[in-house]
């Protein structure tokens, strides 16, 4: 098998439709020589149907990343398909409606706690659950939306992403001794199911279309997925705690 990820065994979370960033990661990873195991949340039969659209049908393991039993059993379930993991992709995010779309001042702690549990803490939970299968050279990669500034409608999800970015740096710190890297891709806006659940998401779309120096295609998940592949590969062996922007250059340009 040839390709950037030849022989690598990957666990990819976060596929729900074929527009999911995780779907593009899984597809490109298979095309580049990787063996992929998926996890699915909730509608497993739907995820299994989407998994059949990959170049090679990938097995799907049920994982609610907030469920301690799912996390405790994850390594054994993955072992039914592969004998170890070279990479783990966290492509998971969720916030209750009250946390998004301008409700920053009113969202309850219960709702904010849910957003942080699913979108931030889960990065650490997933990595620790997969750790028994990993060895030096392994990589964990997650997806963020640039959290260095406040966005009009992103609200508590922005706070969750700021936490994710910090959690990735701490994971880099704590897993570095074992030779395992942790990096994030900061993607520009993409029309996925998660994005559609954000009221006012079109504001991002307009901003990116007008300002990204390279331009920005809201329906092309491949650039973000390719960056994930690069970070999972052997071509970033000394890079950890990093955030790679895949946003058409938007973050680098003043208004
Ligand atoms: N779409 C964008 O504009 C954009 C931009 C930057 C970053 N991101 C990030 O990319 C990642 C993937 O999102 P996407 O845009 O591909 O949307 P998506 O809706 O396709 O994927 C989100 C995934 O999170 C999963 N999920 C939600 N709650 C879960 C739980 N409790 N346990 C396990 N999985 C759970 C869903 O099942 C779904 O597969 C997210 O972290 C998102 O914040 C998205």
mmCIF file of C-alpha atoms and ligand atoms in Angstrom:
data_model
loop_
_atom_site.group_PDB
_atom_site.id
_atom_site.type_symbol
_atom_site.label_atom_id
_atom_site.label_comp_id
_atom_site.label_asym_id
_atom_site.label_seq_id
_atom_site.Cartn_x
_atom_site.Cartn_y
_atom_site.Cartn_z
ATOM 1 C CA UNK A 1 0.000 0.000 0.000
ATOM 2 C CA UNK A 2 1.411 3.407 -0.956
ATOM 3 C CA UNK A 3 0.418 6.928 0.043
ATOM 4 C CA UNK A 4 1.003 9.507 2.759
ATOM 5 C CA UNK A 5 -0.580 7.277 5.415
ATOM 6 C CA UNK A 6 0.510 3.889 4.092
ATOM 7 C CA UNK A 7 0.031 1.238 6.764
ATOM 8 C CA UNK A 8 -1.404 3.647 9.338
ATOM 9 C CA UNK A 9 -4.376 2.582 11.456
ATOM 10 C CA UNK A 10 -6.751 5.439 12.269
ATOM 11 C CA UNK A 11 -9.759 5.928 14.497
ATOM 12 C CA UNK A 12 -11.989 8.645 13.021
ATOM 13 C CA UNK A 13 -14.874 10.089 15.043
ATOM 14 C CA UNK A 14 -17.548 12.521 13.876
ATOM 15 C CA UNK A 15 -19.045 11.101 10.676
ATOM 16 C CA UNK A 16 -22.783 11.820 10.485
ATOM 17 C CA UNK A 17 -23.261 12.792 6.807
ATOM 18 C CA UNK A 18 -21.023 12.719 3.762
ATOM 19 C CA UNK A 19 -20.548 16.477 4.295
ATOM 20 C CA UNK A 20 -18.911 15.828 7.694
ATOM 21 C CA UNK A 21 -15.282 16.932 7.824
ATOM 22 C CA UNK A 22 -14.606 13.479 9.303
ATOM 23 C CA UNK A 23 -16.022 11.800 6.187
ATOM 24 C CA UNK A 24 -13.498 13.653 4.018
ATOM 25 C CA UNK A 25 -10.722 12.714 6.442
ATOM 26 C CA UNK A 26 -11.731 9.034 6.328
ATOM 27 C CA UNK A 27 -12.043 9.028 2.527
ATOM 28 C CA UNK A 28 -8.726 10.764 1.867
ATOM 29 C CA UNK A 29 -7.004 8.650 4.522
ATOM 30 C CA UNK A 30 -8.151 5.429 2.840
ATOM 31 C CA UNK A 31 -7.099 6.789 -0.550
ATOM 32 C CA UNK A 32 -3.677 7.441 0.979
ATOM 33 C CA UNK A 33 -3.137 3.987 2.370
ATOM 34 C CA UNK A 34 -4.687 4.099 5.848
ATOM 35 C CA UNK A 35 -6.953 1.557 7.489
ATOM 36 C CA UNK A 36 -9.898 3.425 9.042
ATOM 37 C CA UNK A 37 -12.215 2.546 11.912
ATOM 38 C CA UNK A 38 -15.106 4.953 12.490
ATOM 39 C CA UNK A 39 -17.076 5.796 15.587
ATOM 40 C CA UNK A 40 -20.677 6.932 15.371
ATOM 41 C CA UNK A 41 -22.932 8.751 17.787
ATOM 42 C CA UNK A 42 -26.678 8.221 18.067
ATOM 43 C CA UNK A 43 -27.973 7.282 14.639
ATOM 44 C CA UNK A 44 -25.646 4.334 14.040
ATOM 45 C CA UNK A 45 -27.549 2.923 11.070
ATOM 46 C CA UNK A 46 -27.152 6.297 9.342
ATOM 47 C CA UNK A 47 -23.407 6.365 10.068
ATOM 48 C CA UNK A 48 -23.108 2.784 8.781
ATOM 49 C CA UNK A 49 -24.890 3.802 5.581
ATOM 50 C CA UNK A 50 -22.456 6.727 5.121
ATOM 51 C CA UNK A 51 -19.516 4.407 5.910
ATOM 52 C CA UNK A 52 -20.515 2.292 2.895
ATOM 53 C CA UNK A 53 -19.852 5.326 0.651
ATOM 54 C CA UNK A 54 -16.146 5.268 1.522
ATOM 55 C CA UNK A 55 -13.713 3.686 -0.959
ATOM 56 C CA UNK A 56 -13.565 0.737 1.498
ATOM 57 C CA UNK A 57 -16.460 0.071 3.877
ATOM 58 C CA UNK A 58 -15.229 1.033 7.360
ATOM 59 C CA UNK A 59 -16.398 -0.619 10.581
ATOM 60 C CA UNK A 60 -18.417 1.641 12.918
ATOM 61 C CA UNK A 61 -18.164 1.519 16.710
ATOM 62 C CA UNK A 62 -20.774 3.264 18.857
ATOM 63 C CA UNK A 63 -19.284 6.135 20.874
ATOM 64 C CA UNK A 64 -21.011 8.830 22.857
ATOM 65 C CA UNK A 65 -17.920 10.677 23.960
ATOM 66 C CA UNK A 66 -19.621 11.716 27.221
ATOM 67 C CA UNK A 67 -20.475 8.110 28.170
ATOM 68 C CA UNK A 68 -17.872 6.620 30.567
ATOM 69 C CA UNK A 69 -18.865 3.040 29.636
ATOM 70 C CA UNK A 70 -18.422 3.696 25.916
ATOM 71 C CA UNK A 71 -15.029 5.259 26.612
ATOM 72 C CA UNK A 72 -13.921 2.407 28.894
ATOM 73 C CA UNK A 73 -14.848 -0.187 26.261
ATOM 74 C CA UNK A 74 -13.472 1.685 23.254
ATOM 75 C CA UNK A 75 -9.987 0.147 23.091
ATOM 76 C CA UNK A 76 -11.334 -3.431 23.172
ATOM 77 C CA UNK A 77 -13.877 -2.648 20.470
ATOM 78 C CA UNK A 78 -11.217 -1.056 18.252
ATOM 79 C CA UNK A 79 -9.000 -4.142 18.795
ATOM 80 C CA UNK A 80 -11.674 -6.256 17.079
ATOM 81 C CA UNK A 81 -10.693 -4.466 13.845
ATOM 82 C CA UNK A 82 -7.050 -3.329 14.177
ATOM 83 C CA UNK A 83 -4.182 -4.348 16.468
ATOM 84 C CA UNK A 84 -3.204 -0.787 17.361
ATOM 85 C CA UNK A 85 -3.715 2.872 16.432
ATOM 86 C CA UNK A 86 -1.327 5.315 14.770
ATOM 87 C CA UNK A 87 -3.799 8.186 14.776
ATOM 88 C CA UNK A 88 -7.024 9.422 16.350
ATOM 89 C CA UNK A 89 -9.242 12.115 14.828
ATOM 90 C CA UNK A 90 -11.573 14.104 17.079
ATOM 91 C CA UNK A 91 -14.180 15.733 14.842
ATOM 92 C CA UNK A 92 -16.891 16.268 17.427
ATOM 93 C CA UNK A 93 -18.764 19.361 18.493
ATOM 94 C CA UNK A 94 -22.148 20.142 19.975
ATOM 95 C CA UNK A 95 -23.792 22.989 21.899
ATOM 96 C CA UNK A 96 -27.455 23.352 22.883
ATOM 97 C CA UNK A 97 -29.300 26.033 20.897
ATOM 98 C CA UNK A 98 -29.303 28.434 23.887
ATOM 99 C CA UNK A 99 -25.485 28.603 23.670
ATOM 100 C CA UNK A 100 -25.401 29.825 20.066
ATOM 101 C CA UNK A 101 -26.814 32.598 17.910
ATOM 102 C CA UNK A 102 -26.513 35.548 20.302
ATOM 103 C CA UNK A 103 -27.736 34.007 23.568
ATOM 104 C CA UNK A 104 -24.388 34.324 25.330
ATOM 105 C CA UNK A 105 -25.742 36.315 28.286
ATOM 106 C CA UNK A 106 -28.695 33.988 28.916
ATOM 107 C CA UNK A 107 -27.414 30.429 28.401
ATOM 108 C CA UNK A 108 -27.674 28.329 31.581
ATOM 109 C CA UNK A 109 -24.703 26.582 33.160
ATOM 110 C CA UNK A 110 -26.346 23.200 32.411
ATOM 111 C CA UNK A 111 -26.371 24.002 28.694
ATOM 112 C CA UNK A 112 -22.869 25.474 28.734
ATOM 113 C CA UNK A 113 -21.657 22.415 30.659
ATOM 114 C CA UNK A 114 -23.046 20.167 27.911
ATOM 115 C CA UNK A 115 -21.224 22.192 25.241
ATOM 116 C CA UNK A 116 -17.942 21.975 27.159
ATOM 117 C CA UNK A 117 -18.344 18.275 27.926
ATOM 118 C CA UNK A 118 -19.007 17.268 24.307
ATOM 119 C CA UNK A 119 -16.771 19.776 22.549
ATOM 120 C CA UNK A 120 -13.816 20.349 24.915
ATOM 121 C CA UNK A 121 -13.348 17.739 27.650
ATOM 122 C CA UNK A 122 -14.058 14.967 25.146
ATOM 123 C CA UNK A 123 -10.776 15.695 23.359
ATOM 124 C CA UNK A 124 -8.911 14.486 26.431
ATOM 125 C CA UNK A 125 -11.409 11.666 27.107
ATOM 126 C CA UNK A 126 -11.063 10.290 23.578
ATOM 127 C CA UNK A 127 -7.266 10.454 23.627
ATOM 128 C CA UNK A 128 -7.061 8.678 26.994
ATOM 129 C CA UNK A 129 -9.531 6.000 25.857
ATOM 130 C CA UNK A 130 -7.423 5.315 22.758
ATOM 131 C CA UNK A 131 -4.057 5.547 24.528
ATOM 132 C CA UNK A 132 -3.672 1.799 25.310
ATOM 133 C CA UNK A 133 -3.582 1.209 21.535
ATOM 134 C CA UNK A 134 -1.068 3.933 20.724
ATOM 135 C CA UNK A 135 2.716 3.965 20.600
ATOM 136 C CA UNK A 136 5.500 6.534 19.958
ATOM 137 C CA UNK A 137 4.934 8.355 16.666
ATOM 138 C CA UNK A 138 1.159 8.355 17.166
ATOM 139 C CA UNK A 139 -0.939 11.464 16.681
ATOM 140 C CA UNK A 140 -4.200 12.960 17.894
ATOM 141 C CA UNK A 141 -5.815 15.596 15.659
ATOM 142 C CA UNK A 142 -8.898 17.737 16.342
ATOM 143 C CA UNK A 143 -10.907 20.445 14.611
ATOM 144 C CA UNK A 144 -11.304 23.975 15.940
ATOM 145 C CA UNK A 145 -12.767 27.255 14.759
ATOM 146 C CA UNK A 146 -10.251 30.042 15.519
ATOM 147 C CA UNK A 147 -10.959 30.930 19.146
ATOM 148 C CA UNK A 148 -8.566 33.848 19.487
ATOM 149 C CA UNK A 149 -11.416 36.302 19.026
ATOM 150 C CA UNK A 150 -15.158 36.558 19.768
ATOM 151 C CA UNK A 151 -17.442 35.875 16.806
ATOM 152 C CA UNK A 152 -20.960 37.360 16.432
ATOM 153 C CA UNK A 153 -23.046 34.146 16.784
ATOM 154 C CA UNK A 154 -20.598 31.497 17.987
ATOM 155 C CA UNK A 155 -20.960 32.427 21.675
ATOM 156 C CA UNK A 156 -20.373 29.506 24.093
ATOM 157 C CA UNK A 157 -19.140 27.288 21.265
ATOM 158 C CA UNK A 158 -16.325 29.838 20.899
ATOM 159 C CA UNK A 159 -15.535 29.412 24.591
ATOM 160 C CA UNK A 160 -15.616 25.635 24.119
ATOM 161 C CA UNK A 161 -13.182 25.944 21.196
ATOM 162 C CA UNK A 162 -10.842 28.176 23.238
ATOM 163 C CA UNK A 163 -10.864 25.394 25.834
ATOM 164 C CA UNK A 164 -10.235 22.791 23.143
ATOM 165 C CA UNK A 165 -7.224 24.732 21.900
ATOM 166 C CA UNK A 166 -5.826 24.846 25.424
ATOM 167 C CA UNK A 167 -6.688 21.178 26.041
ATOM 168 C CA UNK A 168 -4.731 20.242 22.917
ATOM 169 C CA UNK A 169 -1.663 22.048 24.251
ATOM 170 C CA UNK A 170 -2.006 20.241 27.609
ATOM 171 C CA UNK A 171 -2.458 16.931 25.826
ATOM 172 C CA UNK A 172 0.730 17.706 23.894
ATOM 173 C CA UNK A 173 2.431 18.326 27.241
ATOM 174 C CA UNK A 174 1.197 15.161 28.918
ATOM 175 C CA UNK A 175 1.526 12.759 25.972
ATOM 176 C CA UNK A 176 4.834 14.098 24.675
ATOM 177 C CA UNK A 177 6.779 11.762 26.989
ATOM 178 C CA UNK A 178 5.132 8.845 25.183
ATOM 179 C CA UNK A 179 6.051 10.284 21.796
ATOM 180 C CA UNK A 180 2.430 11.105 20.938
ATOM 181 C CA UNK A 181 1.550 14.423 19.280
ATOM 182 C CA UNK A 182 -1.607 16.546 19.621
ATOM 183 C CA UNK A 183 -2.475 19.153 17.001
ATOM 184 C CA UNK A 184 -5.565 21.000 15.757
ATOM 185 C CA UNK A 185 -6.761 22.203 12.384
ATOM 186 C CA UNK A 186 -8.574 25.572 12.524
ATOM 187 C CA UNK A 187 -10.949 25.287 9.600
ATOM 188 C CA UNK A 188 -12.892 28.100 7.970
ATOM 189 C CA UNK A 189 -16.713 27.796 7.782
ATOM 190 C CA UNK A 190 -18.025 24.666 6.041
ATOM 191 C CA UNK A 191 -21.649 23.733 5.401
ATOM 192 C CA UNK A 192 -22.007 20.665 7.612
ATOM 193 C CA UNK A 193 -24.820 19.539 9.876
ATOM 194 C CA UNK A 194 -23.108 21.138 12.900
ATOM 195 C CA UNK A 195 -22.709 24.434 11.024
ATOM 196 C CA UNK A 196 -26.351 24.475 9.937
ATOM 197 C CA UNK A 197 -27.422 24.265 13.586
ATOM 198 C CA UNK A 198 -25.802 27.676 14.278
ATOM 199 C CA UNK A 199 -28.364 30.469 13.811
ATOM 200 C CA UNK A 200 -26.719 33.243 11.765
ATOM 201 C CA UNK A 201 -23.988 30.973 10.348
ATOM 202 C CA UNK A 202 -24.379 32.802 7.009
ATOM 203 C CA UNK A 203 -22.562 35.777 8.594
ATOM 204 C CA UNK A 204 -19.400 33.672 8.602
ATOM 205 C CA UNK A 205 -20.027 32.604 5.039
ATOM 206 C CA UNK A 206 -20.308 36.217 3.831
ATOM 207 C CA UNK A 207 -17.245 37.332 5.806
ATOM 208 C CA UNK A 208 -15.069 34.520 4.436
ATOM 209 C CA UNK A 209 -16.253 34.917 0.880
ATOM 210 C CA UNK A 210 -15.311 38.598 0.969
ATOM 211 C CA UNK A 211 -12.059 38.498 2.908
ATOM 212 C CA UNK A 212 -10.090 35.257 2.629
ATOM 213 C CA UNK A 213 -7.081 36.074 0.425
ATOM 214 C CA UNK A 214 -7.139 32.646 -1.217
ATOM 215 C CA UNK A 215 -10.929 32.669 -1.485
ATOM 216 C CA UNK A 216 -12.988 30.076 0.354
ATOM 217 C CA UNK A 217 -15.263 27.262 -0.796
ATOM 218 C CA UNK A 218 -17.908 26.605 1.881
ATOM 219 C CA UNK A 219 -18.656 23.186 0.445
ATOM 220 C CA UNK A 220 -15.128 21.805 0.073
ATOM 221 C CA UNK A 221 -14.032 19.842 3.152
ATOM 222 C CA UNK A 222 -10.918 18.501 1.422
ATOM 223 C CA UNK A 223 -8.469 21.277 2.406
ATOM 224 C CA UNK A 224 -9.224 20.826 6.127
ATOM 225 C CA UNK A 225 -9.130 17.038 5.721
ATOM 226 C CA UNK A 226 -5.786 17.171 3.906
ATOM 227 C CA UNK A 227 -4.287 19.168 6.778
ATOM 228 C CA UNK A 228 -5.538 16.501 9.202
ATOM 229 C CA UNK A 229 -3.834 13.842 7.081
ATOM 230 C CA UNK A 230 -0.584 15.808 7.048
ATOM 231 C CA UNK A 231 -0.632 16.119 10.851
ATOM 232 C CA UNK A 232 -1.379 12.393 11.207
ATOM 233 C CA UNK A 233 1.474 11.512 8.856
ATOM 234 C CA UNK A 234 5.188 11.161 9.556
ATOM 235 C CA UNK A 235 5.821 14.576 8.004
ATOM 236 C CA UNK A 236 5.239 16.565 11.222
ATOM 237 C CA UNK A 237 7.339 14.442 13.615
ATOM 238 C CA UNK A 238 8.436 17.356 15.814
ATOM 239 C CA UNK A 239 5.192 19.371 15.807
ATOM 240 C CA UNK A 240 2.793 19.206 18.736
ATOM 241 C CA UNK A 241 0.491 21.639 20.547
ATOM 242 C CA UNK A 242 0.128 23.422 17.189
ATOM 243 C CA UNK A 243 -2.904 24.897 15.405
ATOM 244 C CA UNK A 244 -2.785 24.887 11.606
ATOM 245 C CA UNK A 245 -5.178 27.365 9.987
ATOM 246 C CA UNK A 246 -6.994 26.073 6.930
ATOM 247 C CA UNK A 247 -9.173 29.104 6.283
ATOM 248 C CA UNK A 248 -8.033 30.605 2.985
ATOM 249 C CA UNK A 249 -5.779 32.921 5.012
ATOM 250 C CA UNK A 250 -8.673 34.750 6.710
ATOM 251 C CA UNK A 251 -7.049 34.767 10.165
ATOM 252 C CA UNK A 252 -4.002 36.637 8.871
ATOM 253 C CA UNK A 253 -5.869 39.590 7.396
ATOM 254 C CA UNK A 254 -7.153 42.709 9.213
ATOM 255 C CA UNK A 255 -10.618 44.042 8.444
HETATM 256 N N1 LIG B 1 -18.330 23.193 9.810
HETATM 257 C C1 LIG B 1 -17.558 24.209 10.168
HETATM 258 O O1 LIG B 1 -17.727 25.349 9.725
HETATM 259 C C2 LIG B 1 -16.419 23.969 11.133
HETATM 260 C C3 LIG B 1 -15.362 24.880 11.175
HETATM 261 C C4 LIG B 1 -14.318 24.681 12.081
HETATM 262 C C5 LIG B 1 -14.354 23.571 12.913
HETATM 263 N N2 LIG B 1 -15.406 22.691 12.846
HETATM 264 C C6 LIG B 1 -15.399 21.543 13.753
HETATM 265 O O2 LIG B 1 -15.289 20.350 13.014
HETATM 266 C C7 LIG B 1 -15.764 19.276 13.816
HETATM 267 C C8 LIG B 1 -16.685 18.418 12.980
HETATM 268 O O3 LIG B 1 -17.877 19.116 12.683
HETATM 269 P P1 LIG B 1 -18.524 19.153 11.225
HETATM 270 O O4 LIG B 1 -18.567 20.575 10.825
HETATM 271 O O5 LIG B 1 -17.897 18.142 10.360
HETATM 272 O O6 LIG B 1 -20.063 18.783 11.533
HETATM 273 P P2 LIG B 1 -20.827 17.377 11.645
HETATM 274 O O7 LIG B 1 -22.191 17.716 12.164
HETATM 275 O O8 LIG B 1 -20.737 16.632 10.375
HETATM 276 O O9 LIG B 1 -19.989 16.598 12.760
HETATM 277 C C9 LIG B 1 -20.162 16.804 14.156
HETATM 278 C C10 LIG B 1 -20.105 15.423 14.789
HETATM 279 O O10 LIG B 1 -20.130 15.480 16.226
HETATM 280 C C11 LIG B 1 -20.765 14.284 16.633
HETATM 281 N N3 LIG B 1 -21.182 14.332 18.040
HETATM 282 C C12 LIG B 1 -22.013 15.233 18.618
HETATM 283 N N4 LIG B 1 -22.186 14.892 19.915
HETATM 284 C C13 LIG B 1 -21.436 13.771 20.137
HETATM 285 C C14 LIG B 1 -21.198 12.939 21.278
HETATM 286 N N5 LIG B 1 -21.776 13.184 22.461
HETATM 287 N N6 LIG B 1 -20.365 11.876 21.144
HETATM 288 C C15 LIG B 1 -19.768 11.605 19.951
HETATM 289 N N7 LIG B 1 -19.952 12.347 18.836
HETATM 290 C C16 LIG B 1 -20.788 13.411 18.946
HETATM 291 C C17 LIG B 1 -21.945 14.166 15.673
HETATM 292 O O11 LIG B 1 -22.500 12.863 15.681
HETATM 293 C C18 LIG B 1 -21.292 14.527 14.358
HETATM 294 O O12 LIG B 1 -20.797 13.371 13.715
HETATM 295 C C19 LIG B 1 -16.418 19.910 15.035
HETATM 296 O O13 LIG B 1 -15.507 19.922 16.112
HETATM 297 C C20 LIG B 1 -16.660 21.329 14.553
HETATM 298 O O14 LIG B 1 -16.783 22.256 15.620
HETATM 299 C C21 LIG B 1 -16.421 22.856 11.963
#
